PDB file of C-alpha atoms in Angstrom:
ATOM      1  CA  MET A   1      12.174 -15.672  23.594  1.00  0.00           C
ATOM      2  CA  LYS A   2      10.000 -18.646  22.673  1.00  0.00           C
ATOM      3  CA  LYS A   3      10.941 -21.194  20.423  1.00  0.00           C
ATOM      4  CA  ASP A   4      10.185 -21.615  16.702  1.00  0.00           C
ATOM      5  CA  ILE A   5       6.961 -20.358  16.520  1.00  0.00           C
ATOM      6  CA  HIS A   6       8.526 -17.173  14.722  1.00  0.00           C
ATOM      7  CA  PRO A   7       9.039 -17.505  10.431  1.00  0.00           C
ATOM      8  CA  ASP A   8      11.788 -18.062   8.694  1.00  0.00           C
ATOM      9  CA  TYR A   9      13.751 -14.705   7.910  1.00  0.00           C
ATOM     10  CA  HIS A  10      16.373 -14.536   5.194  1.00  0.00           C
ATOM     11  CA  ARG A  11      18.472 -13.039   2.404  1.00  0.00           C
ATOM     12  CA  ILE A  12      16.015 -12.731  -0.835  1.00  0.00           C
ATOM     13  CA  THR A  13      16.887 -10.873  -3.773  1.00  0.00           C
ATOM     14  CA  VAL A  14      13.423  -7.643  -4.885  1.00  0.00           C
ATOM     15  CA  GLN A  15      13.762  -6.311  -8.451  1.00  0.00           C
ATOM     16  CA  LEU A  16      11.908  -3.356  -9.297  1.00  0.00           C
ATOM     17  CA  THR A  17       9.654  -2.546 -12.208  1.00  0.00           C
ATOM     18  CA  ASP A  18      12.930  -1.136 -14.134  1.00  0.00           C
ATOM     19  CA  GLY A  19      15.053  -4.370 -13.859  1.00  0.00           C
ATOM     20  CA  THR A  20      17.305  -2.960 -10.904  1.00  0.00           C
ATOM     21  CA  THR A  21      17.358  -5.157  -8.410  1.00  0.00           C
ATOM     22  CA  TYR A  22      18.844  -5.602  -3.907  1.00  0.00           C
ATOM     23  CA  GLN A  23      19.110  -7.848  -1.402  1.00  0.00           C
ATOM     24  CA  THR A  24      17.978  -7.678   1.445  1.00  0.00           C
ATOM     25  CA  ARG A  25      16.818 -10.370   4.840  1.00  0.00           C
ATOM     26  CA  SER A  26      12.489 -11.276   4.761  1.00  0.00           C
ATOM     27  CA  THR A  27      10.011 -13.948   5.861  1.00  0.00           C
ATOM     28  CA  TYR A  28       9.476 -14.006   2.413  1.00  0.00           C
ATOM     29  CA  GLY A  29       8.964 -17.732  -0.134  1.00  0.00           C
ATOM     30  CA  SER A  30      12.547 -19.104   0.902  1.00  0.00           C
ATOM     31  CA  GLU A  31      16.523 -18.464   1.258  1.00  0.00           C
ATOM     32  CA  GLY A  32      17.371 -16.924  -2.860  1.00  0.00           C
ATOM     33  CA  ASP A  33      14.095 -16.796  -3.961  1.00  0.00           C
ATOM     34  CA  THR A  34      12.908 -13.398  -6.408  1.00  0.00           C
ATOM     35  CA  LEU A  35      10.433 -11.412  -4.968  1.00  0.00           C
ATOM     36  CA  GLN A  36       9.179  -9.017  -8.001  1.00  0.00           C
ATOM     37  CA  LEU A  37       7.297  -6.127  -7.680  1.00  0.00           C
ATOM     38  CA  GLU A  38       4.739  -5.110 -10.406  1.00  0.00           C
ATOM     39  CA  ILE A  39       4.477  -1.522  -8.661  1.00  0.00           C
ATOM     40  CA  ASP A  40       8.024   0.419  -6.809  1.00  0.00           C
ATOM     41  CA  PRO A  41       8.595   3.903  -5.697  1.00  0.00           C
ATOM     42  CA  SER A  42       9.701   4.530  -9.504  1.00  0.00           C
ATOM     43  CA  VAL A  43       7.004   4.239 -10.755  1.00  0.00           C
ATOM     44  CA  HIS A  44       3.810   4.978  -8.441  1.00  0.00           C
ATOM     45  CA  PRO A  45       2.290   8.239  -8.473  1.00  0.00           C
ATOM     46  CA  ALA A  46       2.342   8.824  -4.163  1.00  0.00           C
ATOM     47  CA  TRP A  47       6.007   8.403  -4.890  1.00  0.00           C
ATOM     48  CA  THR A  48       6.366   9.962  -8.531  1.00  0.00           C
ATOM     49  CA  GLY A  49       4.060  13.396  -7.850  1.00  0.00           C
ATOM     50  CA  GLY A  50       1.823  11.998 -10.974  1.00  0.00           C
ATOM     51  CA  LYS A  51      -1.346  13.842 -11.264  1.00  0.00           C
ATOM     52  CA  SER A  52      -3.870  13.190  -8.683  1.00  0.00           C
ATOM     53  CA  GLY A  53      -6.183  15.271  -7.074  1.00  0.00           C
ATOM     54  CA  LEU A  54      -9.364  15.022  -5.187  1.00  0.00           C
ATOM     55  CA  LEU A  55     -11.804  14.986  -8.101  1.00  0.00           C
ATOM     56  CA  ASP A  56     -15.464  15.965  -5.897  1.00  0.00           C
ATOM     57  CA  MET A  57     -17.192  13.957  -8.526  1.00  0.00           C
ATOM     58  CA  GLY A  58     -20.440  14.215  -9.894  1.00  0.00           C
ATOM     59  CA  GLY A  59     -20.898  17.077  -6.797  1.00  0.00           C
ATOM     60  CA  GLN A  60     -21.951  14.656  -4.425  1.00  0.00           C
ATOM     61  CA  VAL A  61     -21.184  16.920  -2.147  1.00  0.00           C
ATOM     62  CA  ALA A  62     -23.642  19.893  -2.937  1.00  0.00           C
ATOM     63  CA  ARG A  63     -25.557  16.241  -4.511  1.00  0.00           C
ATOM     64  CA  PHE A  64     -25.714  15.497   0.234  1.00  0.00           C
ATOM     65  CA  ASN A  65     -26.545  19.165   1.061  1.00  0.00           C
ATOM     66  CA  LYS A  66     -29.487  19.585  -1.098  1.00  0.00           C
ATOM     67  CA  ARG A  67     -31.167  16.370   0.100  1.00  0.00           C
ATOM     68  CA  PHE A  68     -30.452  16.452   3.141  1.00  0.00           C
ATOM     69  CA  GLY A  69     -29.159  19.868   3.947  1.00  0.00           C
ATOM     70  CA  GLY A  70     -32.128  20.485   6.202  1.00  0.00           C
ATOM     71  CA  LEU A  71     -31.652  17.377   8.484  1.00  0.00           C
ATOM     72  CA  THR A  72     -30.001  17.752  11.918  1.00  0.00           C
ATOM     73  CA  LEU A  73     -29.104  15.822  14.815  1.00  0.00           C
ATOM     74  CA  GLY A  74     -29.418  18.463  17.864  1.00  0.00           C
ATOM     75  CA  LYS A  75     -33.213  19.325  19.943  1.00  0.00           C
ATOM     76  CA  LYS A  76     -35.551  22.162  18.901  1.00  0.00           C
TER      77      LYS A  76
END
């Protein structure tokens, strides 16, 4: 590896939204800094199973088919 081209890799503290902390190594900040997360696995719906789903807001697919239903890309 080439020397002096890589970022400094050092130990930092990561603080989750519930106040818990852990130590890890990162290129963020400088040695001993604290990274405070706004979103983490304890609050984000992707990890907590929060209410989410695919919604066809306002019938977007139906509106598309109504406008462009007769459109074909093949030769006649």
